[in-house]
mmCIF file of C-alpha atoms in Angstrom:
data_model
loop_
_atom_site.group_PDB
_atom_site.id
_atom_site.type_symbol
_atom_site.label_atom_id
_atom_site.label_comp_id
_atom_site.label_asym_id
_atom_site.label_seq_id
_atom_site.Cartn_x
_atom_site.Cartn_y
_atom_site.Cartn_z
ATOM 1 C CA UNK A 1 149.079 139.781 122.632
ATOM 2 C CA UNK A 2 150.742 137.471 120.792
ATOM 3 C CA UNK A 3 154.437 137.401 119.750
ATOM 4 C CA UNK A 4 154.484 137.218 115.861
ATOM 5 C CA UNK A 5 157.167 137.349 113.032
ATOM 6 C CA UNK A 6 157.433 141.154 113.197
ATOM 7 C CA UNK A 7 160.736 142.930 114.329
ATOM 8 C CA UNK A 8 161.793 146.095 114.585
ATOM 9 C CA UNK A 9 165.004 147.379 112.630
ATOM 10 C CA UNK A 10 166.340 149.621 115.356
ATOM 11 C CA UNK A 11 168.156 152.830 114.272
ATOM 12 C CA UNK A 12 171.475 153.661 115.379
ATOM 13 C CA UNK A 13 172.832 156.748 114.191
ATOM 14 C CA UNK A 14 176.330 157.249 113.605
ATOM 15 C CA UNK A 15 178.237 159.875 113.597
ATOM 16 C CA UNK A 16 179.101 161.021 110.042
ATOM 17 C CA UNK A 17 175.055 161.023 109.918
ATOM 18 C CA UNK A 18 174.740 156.940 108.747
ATOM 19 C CA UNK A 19 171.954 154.948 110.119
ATOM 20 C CA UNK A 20 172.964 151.587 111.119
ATOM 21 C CA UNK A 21 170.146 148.532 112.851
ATOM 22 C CA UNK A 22 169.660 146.437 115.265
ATOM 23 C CA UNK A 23 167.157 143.570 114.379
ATOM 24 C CA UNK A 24 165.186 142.275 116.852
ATOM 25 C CA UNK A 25 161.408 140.818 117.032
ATOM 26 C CA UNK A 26 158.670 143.145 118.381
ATOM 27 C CA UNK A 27 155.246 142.470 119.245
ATOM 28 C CA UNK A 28 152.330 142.773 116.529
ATOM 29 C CA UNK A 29 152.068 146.451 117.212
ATOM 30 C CA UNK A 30 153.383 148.908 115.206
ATOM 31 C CA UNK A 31 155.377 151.654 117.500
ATOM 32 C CA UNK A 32 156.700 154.779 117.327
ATOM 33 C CA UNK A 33 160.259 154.763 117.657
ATOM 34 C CA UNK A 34 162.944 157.641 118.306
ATOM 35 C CA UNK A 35 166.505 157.416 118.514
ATOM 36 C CA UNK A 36 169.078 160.102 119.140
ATOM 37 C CA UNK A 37 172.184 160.660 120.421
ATOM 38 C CA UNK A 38 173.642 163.842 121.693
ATOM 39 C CA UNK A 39 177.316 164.223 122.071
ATOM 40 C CA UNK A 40 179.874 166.334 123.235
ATOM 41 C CA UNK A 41 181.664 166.139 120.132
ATOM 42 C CA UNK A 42 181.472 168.901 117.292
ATOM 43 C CA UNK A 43 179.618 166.893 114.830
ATOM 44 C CA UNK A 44 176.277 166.356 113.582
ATOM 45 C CA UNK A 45 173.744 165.555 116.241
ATOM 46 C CA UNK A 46 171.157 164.002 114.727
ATOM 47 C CA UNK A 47 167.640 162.065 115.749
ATOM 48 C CA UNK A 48 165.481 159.643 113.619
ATOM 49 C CA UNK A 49 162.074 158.897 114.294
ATOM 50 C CA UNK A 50 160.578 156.388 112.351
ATOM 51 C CA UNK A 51 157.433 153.542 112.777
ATOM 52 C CA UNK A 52 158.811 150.187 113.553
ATOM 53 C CA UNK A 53 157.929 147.123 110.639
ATOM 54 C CA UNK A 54 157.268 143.673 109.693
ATOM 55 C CA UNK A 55 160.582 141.512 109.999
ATOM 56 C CA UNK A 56 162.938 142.289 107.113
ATOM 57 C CA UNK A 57 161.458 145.368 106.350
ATOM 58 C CA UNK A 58 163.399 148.564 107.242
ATOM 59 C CA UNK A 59 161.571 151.160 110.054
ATOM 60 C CA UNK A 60 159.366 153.640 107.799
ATOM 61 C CA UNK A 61 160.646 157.001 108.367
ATOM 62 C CA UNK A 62 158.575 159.735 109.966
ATOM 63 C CA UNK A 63 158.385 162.592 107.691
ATOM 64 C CA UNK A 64 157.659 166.060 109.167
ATOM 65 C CA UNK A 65 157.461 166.072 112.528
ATOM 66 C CA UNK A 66 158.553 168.886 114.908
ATOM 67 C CA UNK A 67 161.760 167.940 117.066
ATOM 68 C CA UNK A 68 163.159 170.397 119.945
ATOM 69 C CA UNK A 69 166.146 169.913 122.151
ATOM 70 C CA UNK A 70 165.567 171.319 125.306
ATOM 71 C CA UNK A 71 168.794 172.367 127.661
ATOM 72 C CA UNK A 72 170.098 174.592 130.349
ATOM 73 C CA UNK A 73 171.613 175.824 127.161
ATOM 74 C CA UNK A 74 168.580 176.946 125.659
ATOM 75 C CA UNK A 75 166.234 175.330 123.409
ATOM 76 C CA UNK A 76 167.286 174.518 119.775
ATOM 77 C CA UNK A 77 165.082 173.146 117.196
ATOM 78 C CA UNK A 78 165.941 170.515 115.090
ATOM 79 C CA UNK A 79 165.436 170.465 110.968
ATOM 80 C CA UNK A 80 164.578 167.339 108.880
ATOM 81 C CA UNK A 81 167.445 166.660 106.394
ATOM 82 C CA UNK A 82 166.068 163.466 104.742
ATOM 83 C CA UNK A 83 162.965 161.313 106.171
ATOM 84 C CA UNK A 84 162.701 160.304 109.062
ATOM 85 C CA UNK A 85 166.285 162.371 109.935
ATOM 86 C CA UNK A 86 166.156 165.498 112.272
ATOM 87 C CA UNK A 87 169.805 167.453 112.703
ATOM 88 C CA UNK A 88 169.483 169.865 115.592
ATOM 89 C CA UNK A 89 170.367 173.154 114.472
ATOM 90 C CA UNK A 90 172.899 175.702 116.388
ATOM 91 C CA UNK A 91 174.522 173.372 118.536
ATOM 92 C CA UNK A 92 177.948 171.690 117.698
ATOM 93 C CA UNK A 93 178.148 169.747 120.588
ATOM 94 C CA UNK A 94 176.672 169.282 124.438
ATOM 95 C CA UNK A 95 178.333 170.729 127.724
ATOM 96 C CA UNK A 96 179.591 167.827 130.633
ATOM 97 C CA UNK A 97 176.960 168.511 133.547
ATOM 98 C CA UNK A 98 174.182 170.129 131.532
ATOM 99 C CA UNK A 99 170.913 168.144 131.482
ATOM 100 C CA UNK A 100 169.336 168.099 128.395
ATOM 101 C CA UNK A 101 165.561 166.283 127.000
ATOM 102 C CA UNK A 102 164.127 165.674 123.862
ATOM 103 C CA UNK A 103 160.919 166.663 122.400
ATOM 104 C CA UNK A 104 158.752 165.020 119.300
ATOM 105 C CA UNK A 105 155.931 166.049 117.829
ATOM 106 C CA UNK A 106 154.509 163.415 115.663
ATOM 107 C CA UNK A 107 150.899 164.812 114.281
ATOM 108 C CA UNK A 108 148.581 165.793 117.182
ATOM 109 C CA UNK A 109 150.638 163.439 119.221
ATOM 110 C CA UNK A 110 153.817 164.880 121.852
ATOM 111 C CA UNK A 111 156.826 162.749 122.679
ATOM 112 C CA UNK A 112 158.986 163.640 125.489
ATOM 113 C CA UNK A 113 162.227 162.195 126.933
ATOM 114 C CA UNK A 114 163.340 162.374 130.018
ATOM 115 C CA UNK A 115 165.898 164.472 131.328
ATOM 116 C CA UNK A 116 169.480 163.091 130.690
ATOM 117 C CA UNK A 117 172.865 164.505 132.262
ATOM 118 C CA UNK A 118 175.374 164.925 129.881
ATOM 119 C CA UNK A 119 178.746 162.687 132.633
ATOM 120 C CA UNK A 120 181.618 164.774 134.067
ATOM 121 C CA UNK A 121 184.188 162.511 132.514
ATOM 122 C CA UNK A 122 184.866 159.116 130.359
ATOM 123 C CA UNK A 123 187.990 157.234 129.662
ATOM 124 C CA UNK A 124 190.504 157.308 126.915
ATOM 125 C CA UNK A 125 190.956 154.368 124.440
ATOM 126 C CA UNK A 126 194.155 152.755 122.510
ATOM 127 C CA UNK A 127 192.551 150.883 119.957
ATOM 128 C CA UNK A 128 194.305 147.971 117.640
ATOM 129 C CA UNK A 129 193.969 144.690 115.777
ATOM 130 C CA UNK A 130 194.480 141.747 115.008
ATOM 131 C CA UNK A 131 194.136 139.496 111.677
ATOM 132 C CA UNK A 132 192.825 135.752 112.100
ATOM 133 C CA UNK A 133 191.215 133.548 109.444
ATOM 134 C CA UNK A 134 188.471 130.914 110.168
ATOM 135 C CA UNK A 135 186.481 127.760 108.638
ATOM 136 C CA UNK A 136 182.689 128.372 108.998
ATOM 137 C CA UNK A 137 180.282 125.726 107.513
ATOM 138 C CA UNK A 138 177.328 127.463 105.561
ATOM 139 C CA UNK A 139 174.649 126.505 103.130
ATOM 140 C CA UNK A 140 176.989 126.474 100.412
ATOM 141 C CA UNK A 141 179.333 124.194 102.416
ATOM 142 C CA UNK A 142 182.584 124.718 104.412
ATOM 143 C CA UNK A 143 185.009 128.233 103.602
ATOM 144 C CA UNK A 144 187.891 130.265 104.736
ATOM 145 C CA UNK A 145 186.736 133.517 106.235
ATOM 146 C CA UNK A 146 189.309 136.403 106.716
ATOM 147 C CA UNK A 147 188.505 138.226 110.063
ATOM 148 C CA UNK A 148 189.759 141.440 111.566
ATOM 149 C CA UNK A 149 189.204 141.863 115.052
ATOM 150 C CA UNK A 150 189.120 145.223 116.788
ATOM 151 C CA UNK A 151 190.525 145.430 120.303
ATOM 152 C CA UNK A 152 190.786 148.402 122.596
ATOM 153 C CA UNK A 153 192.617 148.985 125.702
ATOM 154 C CA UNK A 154 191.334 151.494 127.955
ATOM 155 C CA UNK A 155 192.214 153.619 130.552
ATOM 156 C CA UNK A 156 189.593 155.008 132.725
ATOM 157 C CA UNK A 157 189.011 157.726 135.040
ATOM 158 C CA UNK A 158 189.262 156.947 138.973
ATOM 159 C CA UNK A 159 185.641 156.772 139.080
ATOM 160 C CA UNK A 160 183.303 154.175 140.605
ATOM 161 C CA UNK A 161 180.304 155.288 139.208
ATOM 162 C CA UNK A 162 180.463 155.427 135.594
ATOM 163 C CA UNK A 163 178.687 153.535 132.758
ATOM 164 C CA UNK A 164 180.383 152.930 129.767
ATOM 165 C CA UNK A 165 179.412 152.300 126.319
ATOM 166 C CA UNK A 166 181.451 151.165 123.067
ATOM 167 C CA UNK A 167 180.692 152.007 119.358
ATOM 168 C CA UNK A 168 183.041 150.871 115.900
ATOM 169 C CA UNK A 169 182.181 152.598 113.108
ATOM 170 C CA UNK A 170 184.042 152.371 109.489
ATOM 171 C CA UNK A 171 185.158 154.589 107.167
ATOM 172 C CA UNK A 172 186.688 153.858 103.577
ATOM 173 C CA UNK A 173 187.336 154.717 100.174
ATOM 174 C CA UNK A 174 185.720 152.604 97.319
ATOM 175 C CA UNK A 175 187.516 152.565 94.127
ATOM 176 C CA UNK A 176 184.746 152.403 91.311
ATOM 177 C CA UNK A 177 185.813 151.056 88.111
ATOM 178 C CA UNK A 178 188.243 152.948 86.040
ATOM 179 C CA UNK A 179 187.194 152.679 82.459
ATOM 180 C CA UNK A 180 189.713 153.877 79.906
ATOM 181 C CA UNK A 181 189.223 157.007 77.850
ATOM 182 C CA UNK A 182 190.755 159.697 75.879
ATOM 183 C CA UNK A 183 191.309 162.444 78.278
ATOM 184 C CA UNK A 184 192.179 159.628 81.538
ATOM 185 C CA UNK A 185 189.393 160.730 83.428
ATOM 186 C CA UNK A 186 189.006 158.996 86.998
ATOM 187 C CA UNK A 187 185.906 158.035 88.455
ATOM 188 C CA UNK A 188 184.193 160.374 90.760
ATOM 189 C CA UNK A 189 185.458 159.517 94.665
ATOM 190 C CA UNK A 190 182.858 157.152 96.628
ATOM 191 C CA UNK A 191 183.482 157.513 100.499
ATOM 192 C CA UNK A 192 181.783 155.039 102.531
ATOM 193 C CA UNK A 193 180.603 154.424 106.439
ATOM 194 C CA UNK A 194 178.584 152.324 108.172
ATOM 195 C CA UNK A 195 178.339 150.197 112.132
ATOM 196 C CA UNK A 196 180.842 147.513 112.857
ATOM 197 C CA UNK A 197 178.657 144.711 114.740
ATOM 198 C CA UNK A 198 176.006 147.015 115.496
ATOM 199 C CA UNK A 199 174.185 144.019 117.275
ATOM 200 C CA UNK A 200 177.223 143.651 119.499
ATOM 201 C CA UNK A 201 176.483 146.079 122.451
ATOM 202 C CA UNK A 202 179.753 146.284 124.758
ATOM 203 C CA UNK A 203 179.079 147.646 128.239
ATOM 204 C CA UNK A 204 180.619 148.093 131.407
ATOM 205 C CA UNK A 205 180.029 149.427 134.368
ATOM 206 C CA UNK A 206 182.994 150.847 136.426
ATOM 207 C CA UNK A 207 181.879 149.436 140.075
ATOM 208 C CA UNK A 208 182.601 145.896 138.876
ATOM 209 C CA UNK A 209 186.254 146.520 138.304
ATOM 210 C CA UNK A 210 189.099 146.392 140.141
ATOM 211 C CA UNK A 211 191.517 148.523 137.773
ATOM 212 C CA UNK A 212 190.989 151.526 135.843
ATOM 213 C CA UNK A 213 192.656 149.529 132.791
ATOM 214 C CA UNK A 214 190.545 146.962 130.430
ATOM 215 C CA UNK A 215 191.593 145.208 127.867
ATOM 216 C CA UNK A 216 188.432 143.964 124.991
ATOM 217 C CA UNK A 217 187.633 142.764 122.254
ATOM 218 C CA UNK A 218 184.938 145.120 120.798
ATOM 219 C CA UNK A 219 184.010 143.785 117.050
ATOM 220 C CA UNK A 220 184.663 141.430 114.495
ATOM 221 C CA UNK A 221 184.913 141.978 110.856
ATOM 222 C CA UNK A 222 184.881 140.109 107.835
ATOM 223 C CA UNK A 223 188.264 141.159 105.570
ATOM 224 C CA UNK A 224 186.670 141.614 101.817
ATOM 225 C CA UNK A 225 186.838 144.209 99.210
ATOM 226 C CA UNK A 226 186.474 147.022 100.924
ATOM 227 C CA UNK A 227 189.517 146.841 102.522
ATOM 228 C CA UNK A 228 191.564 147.760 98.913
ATOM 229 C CA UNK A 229 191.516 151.159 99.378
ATOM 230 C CA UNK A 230 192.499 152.928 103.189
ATOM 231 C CA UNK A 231 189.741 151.488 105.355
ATOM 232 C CA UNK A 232 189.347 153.205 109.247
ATOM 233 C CA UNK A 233 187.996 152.056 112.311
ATOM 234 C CA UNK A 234 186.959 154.667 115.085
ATOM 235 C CA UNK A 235 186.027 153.546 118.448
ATOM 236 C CA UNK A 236 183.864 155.978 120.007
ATOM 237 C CA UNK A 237 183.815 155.458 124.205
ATOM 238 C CA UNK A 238 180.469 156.636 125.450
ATOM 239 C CA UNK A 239 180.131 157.528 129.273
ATOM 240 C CA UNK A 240 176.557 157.313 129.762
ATOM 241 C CA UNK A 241 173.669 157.782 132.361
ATOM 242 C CA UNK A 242 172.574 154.676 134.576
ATOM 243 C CA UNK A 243 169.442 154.752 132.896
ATOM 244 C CA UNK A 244 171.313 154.346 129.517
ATOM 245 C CA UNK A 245 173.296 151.635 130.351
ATOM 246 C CA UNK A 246 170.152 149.446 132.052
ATOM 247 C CA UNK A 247 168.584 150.360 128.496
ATOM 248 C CA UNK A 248 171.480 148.857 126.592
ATOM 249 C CA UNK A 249 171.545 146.016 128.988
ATOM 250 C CA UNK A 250 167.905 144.943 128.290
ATOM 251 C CA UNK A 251 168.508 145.126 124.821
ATOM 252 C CA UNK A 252 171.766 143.229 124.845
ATOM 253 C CA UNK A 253 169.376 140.949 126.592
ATOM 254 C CA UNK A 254 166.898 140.580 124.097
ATOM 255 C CA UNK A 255 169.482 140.137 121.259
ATOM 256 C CA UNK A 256 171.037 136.957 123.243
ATOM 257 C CA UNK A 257 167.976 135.300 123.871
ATOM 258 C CA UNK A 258 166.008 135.904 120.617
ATOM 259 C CA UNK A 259 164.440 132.750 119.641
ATOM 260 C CA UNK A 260 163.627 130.977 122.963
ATOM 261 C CA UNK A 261 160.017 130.403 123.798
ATOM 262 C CA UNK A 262 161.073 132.622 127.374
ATOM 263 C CA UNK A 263 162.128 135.949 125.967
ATOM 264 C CA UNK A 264 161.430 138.501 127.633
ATOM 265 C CA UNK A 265 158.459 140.455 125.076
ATOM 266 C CA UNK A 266 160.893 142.964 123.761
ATOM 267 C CA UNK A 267 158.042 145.767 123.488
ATOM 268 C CA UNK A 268 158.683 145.684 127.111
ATOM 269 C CA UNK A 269 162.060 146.992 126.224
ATOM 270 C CA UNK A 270 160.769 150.670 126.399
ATOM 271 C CA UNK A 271 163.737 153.593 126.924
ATOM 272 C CA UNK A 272 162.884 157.297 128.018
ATOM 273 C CA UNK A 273 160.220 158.485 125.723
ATOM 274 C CA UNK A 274 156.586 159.007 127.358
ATOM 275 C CA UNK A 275 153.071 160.915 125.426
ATOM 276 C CA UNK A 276 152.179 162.788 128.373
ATOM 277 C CA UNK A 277 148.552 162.758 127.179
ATOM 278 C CA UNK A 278 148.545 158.971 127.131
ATOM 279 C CA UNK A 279 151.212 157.664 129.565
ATOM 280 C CA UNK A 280 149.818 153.956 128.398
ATOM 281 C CA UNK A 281 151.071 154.541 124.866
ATOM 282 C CA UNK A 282 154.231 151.798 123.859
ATOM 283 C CA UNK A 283 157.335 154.551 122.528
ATOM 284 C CA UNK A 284 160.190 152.877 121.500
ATOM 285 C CA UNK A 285 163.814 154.227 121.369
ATOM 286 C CA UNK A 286 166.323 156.277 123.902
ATOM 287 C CA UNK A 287 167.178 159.919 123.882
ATOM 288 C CA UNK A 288 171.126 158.822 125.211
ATOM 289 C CA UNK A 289 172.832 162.081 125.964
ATOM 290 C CA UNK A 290 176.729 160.916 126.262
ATOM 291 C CA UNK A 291 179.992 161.963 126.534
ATOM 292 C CA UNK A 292 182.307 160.111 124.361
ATOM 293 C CA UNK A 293 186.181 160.117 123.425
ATOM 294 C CA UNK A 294 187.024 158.694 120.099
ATOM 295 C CA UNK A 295 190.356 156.634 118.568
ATOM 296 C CA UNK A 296 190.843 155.669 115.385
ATOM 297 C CA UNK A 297 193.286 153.664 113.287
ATOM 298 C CA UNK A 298 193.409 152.506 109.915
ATOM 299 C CA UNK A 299 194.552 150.118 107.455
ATOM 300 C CA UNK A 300 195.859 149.938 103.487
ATOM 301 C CA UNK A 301 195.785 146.857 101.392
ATOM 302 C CA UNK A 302 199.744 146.167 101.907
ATOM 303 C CA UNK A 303 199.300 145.865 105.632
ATOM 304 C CA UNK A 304 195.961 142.975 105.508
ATOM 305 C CA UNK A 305 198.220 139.632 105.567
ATOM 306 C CA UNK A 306 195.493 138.214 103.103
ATOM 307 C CA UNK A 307 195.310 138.284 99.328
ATOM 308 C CA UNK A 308 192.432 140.554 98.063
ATOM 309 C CA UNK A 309 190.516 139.355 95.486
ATOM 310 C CA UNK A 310 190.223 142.064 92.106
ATOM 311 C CA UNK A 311 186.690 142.949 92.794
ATOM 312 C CA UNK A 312 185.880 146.605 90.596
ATOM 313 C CA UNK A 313 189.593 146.343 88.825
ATOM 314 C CA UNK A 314 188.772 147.136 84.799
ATOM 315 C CA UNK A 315 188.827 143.781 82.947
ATOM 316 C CA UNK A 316 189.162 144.720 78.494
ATOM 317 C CA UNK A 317 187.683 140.961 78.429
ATOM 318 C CA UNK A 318 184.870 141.852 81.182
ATOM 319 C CA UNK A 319 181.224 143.589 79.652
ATOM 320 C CA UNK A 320 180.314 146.212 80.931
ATOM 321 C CA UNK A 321 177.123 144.909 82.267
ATOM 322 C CA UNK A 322 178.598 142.313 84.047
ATOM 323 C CA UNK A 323 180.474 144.537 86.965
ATOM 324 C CA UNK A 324 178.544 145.080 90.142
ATOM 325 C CA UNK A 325 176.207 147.621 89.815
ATOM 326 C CA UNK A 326 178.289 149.240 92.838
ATOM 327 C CA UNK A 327 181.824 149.714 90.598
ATOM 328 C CA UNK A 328 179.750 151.851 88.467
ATOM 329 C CA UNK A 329 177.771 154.284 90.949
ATOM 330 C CA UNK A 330 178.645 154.994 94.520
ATOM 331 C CA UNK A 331 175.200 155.696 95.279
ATOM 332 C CA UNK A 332 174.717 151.985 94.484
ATOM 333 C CA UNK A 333 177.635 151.566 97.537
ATOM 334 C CA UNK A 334 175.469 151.093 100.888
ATOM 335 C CA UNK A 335 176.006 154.727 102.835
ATOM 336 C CA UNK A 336 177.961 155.647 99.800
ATOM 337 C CA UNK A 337 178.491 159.234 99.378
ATOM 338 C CA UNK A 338 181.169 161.606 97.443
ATOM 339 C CA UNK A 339 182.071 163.154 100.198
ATOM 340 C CA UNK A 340 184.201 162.385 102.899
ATOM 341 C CA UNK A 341 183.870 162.842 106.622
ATOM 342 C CA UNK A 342 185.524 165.896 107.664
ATOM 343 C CA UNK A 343 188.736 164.420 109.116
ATOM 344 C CA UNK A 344 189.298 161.939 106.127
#
């Protein structure tokens, strides 16, 4: 078949229960596709299932379907708290060493993953940054861009056989607009998170080094006006199966060579899902089962070297209509929420 204009907005879950993408073409099938993540962490371990779409649509969530972790732990079913969105119930976290699988049930049709062992150990990072600003040419002509970097420096365990994985994810507060009245009422709070770079996939395998100490560059991220309130970064260290990291690998693939007439068809890019019934059905998506260490810094507007420009700040000469729609309702914020993560 045919390669076409179609993609397929790939969910990545995070873990204060966000959904970030990756965008990359797909054939012109539409495929089932399930993501989840299972962690040792206490926090919400979630899975999304959802139909891939055409090319700057989002993936249409999968309402209703029946999701069941199964582990040497027991089997725990999983409840749907918005479409497409499945939170496993009665499990904070998984055990190092346990094996654990996945199972969908998407109408008459059975998903399975297979079976992925939670690693022994994973490494421990010291994240930082740095501050750099750049001229990029666009369709509106040359500009200064303000640029955060996010570096971490790890130290890993005496292992030659481990397979590494590296997530950003950020956190902030979002001042709405503070309209003046009587009683000096403040807006409601607006908390929001989302993927740094989520089309940036940083792997490593441990064979290839020589040291148990790294040194990387893992995002970069565009200073704006988000960053005038406390803004966090947490850099989550996955330790991950071999199968898991080939995944990521082929992906990572895909993303650099999008566009060339020799790409590899990235429907070929298929992770551990299978229908038993029908072993030739496509199922896109990885059931990555991971044990991760996090670090996380943060920043407040008097330590970003740049000038911020007012963005939601109340203007008496301003109409109302005229401020973004997202000064006015958090909701309007993308992954905006009035509630914080837990450690915020």
């Amino acid at each position: 078949m045919r390669a076409s204009s179609l993609s397929l907005l790939f969910p990545i879950i995070l873990f204060s229960t966000c959904i970030g993408v990756i965008d990359f073409p797909v054939n012109e099938v539409s495929y089932v596709v399930i993501y989840g993540q299972l962690t040792n962490l206490d926090e919400p371990q979630l899975i999304q299932v959802s139909r891939s779409s055409s090319r700057g649509k989002p993936p249409q969530p999968i309402s209703g379907a029946q999701v069941e972790l199964i582990s040497s732990q027991g089997n725990f079913n999983a409840v749907e708290i918005k479409p497409g969105q499945y939170l496993i119930q009665g499990l904070t976290g998984g055990i190092p060493g346990q094996s654990y699988s996945l199972s969908v049930r998407v109408g008459s049709r059975t998903y399975r993953s297979q079976v992925e062992t939670m690693p022994l150990s994973v490494g421990v990072d010291s994240a930082y940054h740095t501050f750099s600003d750049e001229s990029v040419i666009s369709s509106d002509g040359k500009r200064l861009v303000r640029l955060i970097y996010v570096h971490s420096k790890s130290t890993l365990p005496n292992s030659n056989n481990l397979f590494l994985r590296w997530e950003v994810e950020e956190n902030y507060y979002f001042d709405l607009t503070d309209f003046p009245d009587p009683f000096n009422t403040p807006p409601p709070p607006c908390y929001a998170s989302d993927r740094v770079n989520p089309q940036k996939i940083n792997l490593i395998n441990t064979a290839a080094l020589t040291k148990n100490q790294i040194d990387q560059q893992l995002v970069t991220r565009e200073i704006d006006f988000t960053f005038k309130s406390r803004h966090y970064f947490t850099v989550r260290q996955l330790s991950i199966s071999a199968n898991c990291h080939s995944y990521w690998a082929r992906i990572r693939d895909v993303l650099a060579n999008r566009g060339s007439p020799f790409d590899t068809p990235p429907a070929t890019v298929i992770g551990n899902f299978t229908n038993p019934d029908d072993p030739a059905e496509k199922v896109l998506g990885y059931f990555e089962v991971a044990n991760v260490s996090i670090n996380r810094f943060f920043l407040v507007p008097g330590w970003i070297p740049f000038y911020l420009e007012p963005y939601c700040e109340y203007n008496p000469d301003k109409p109302f209509d005229k401020y973004p729609a997202i000064c006015l309702d958090c909701s309007k914020l993308p992954n905006g929420s009035g509630e914080p993560p837990p450690w915020f």
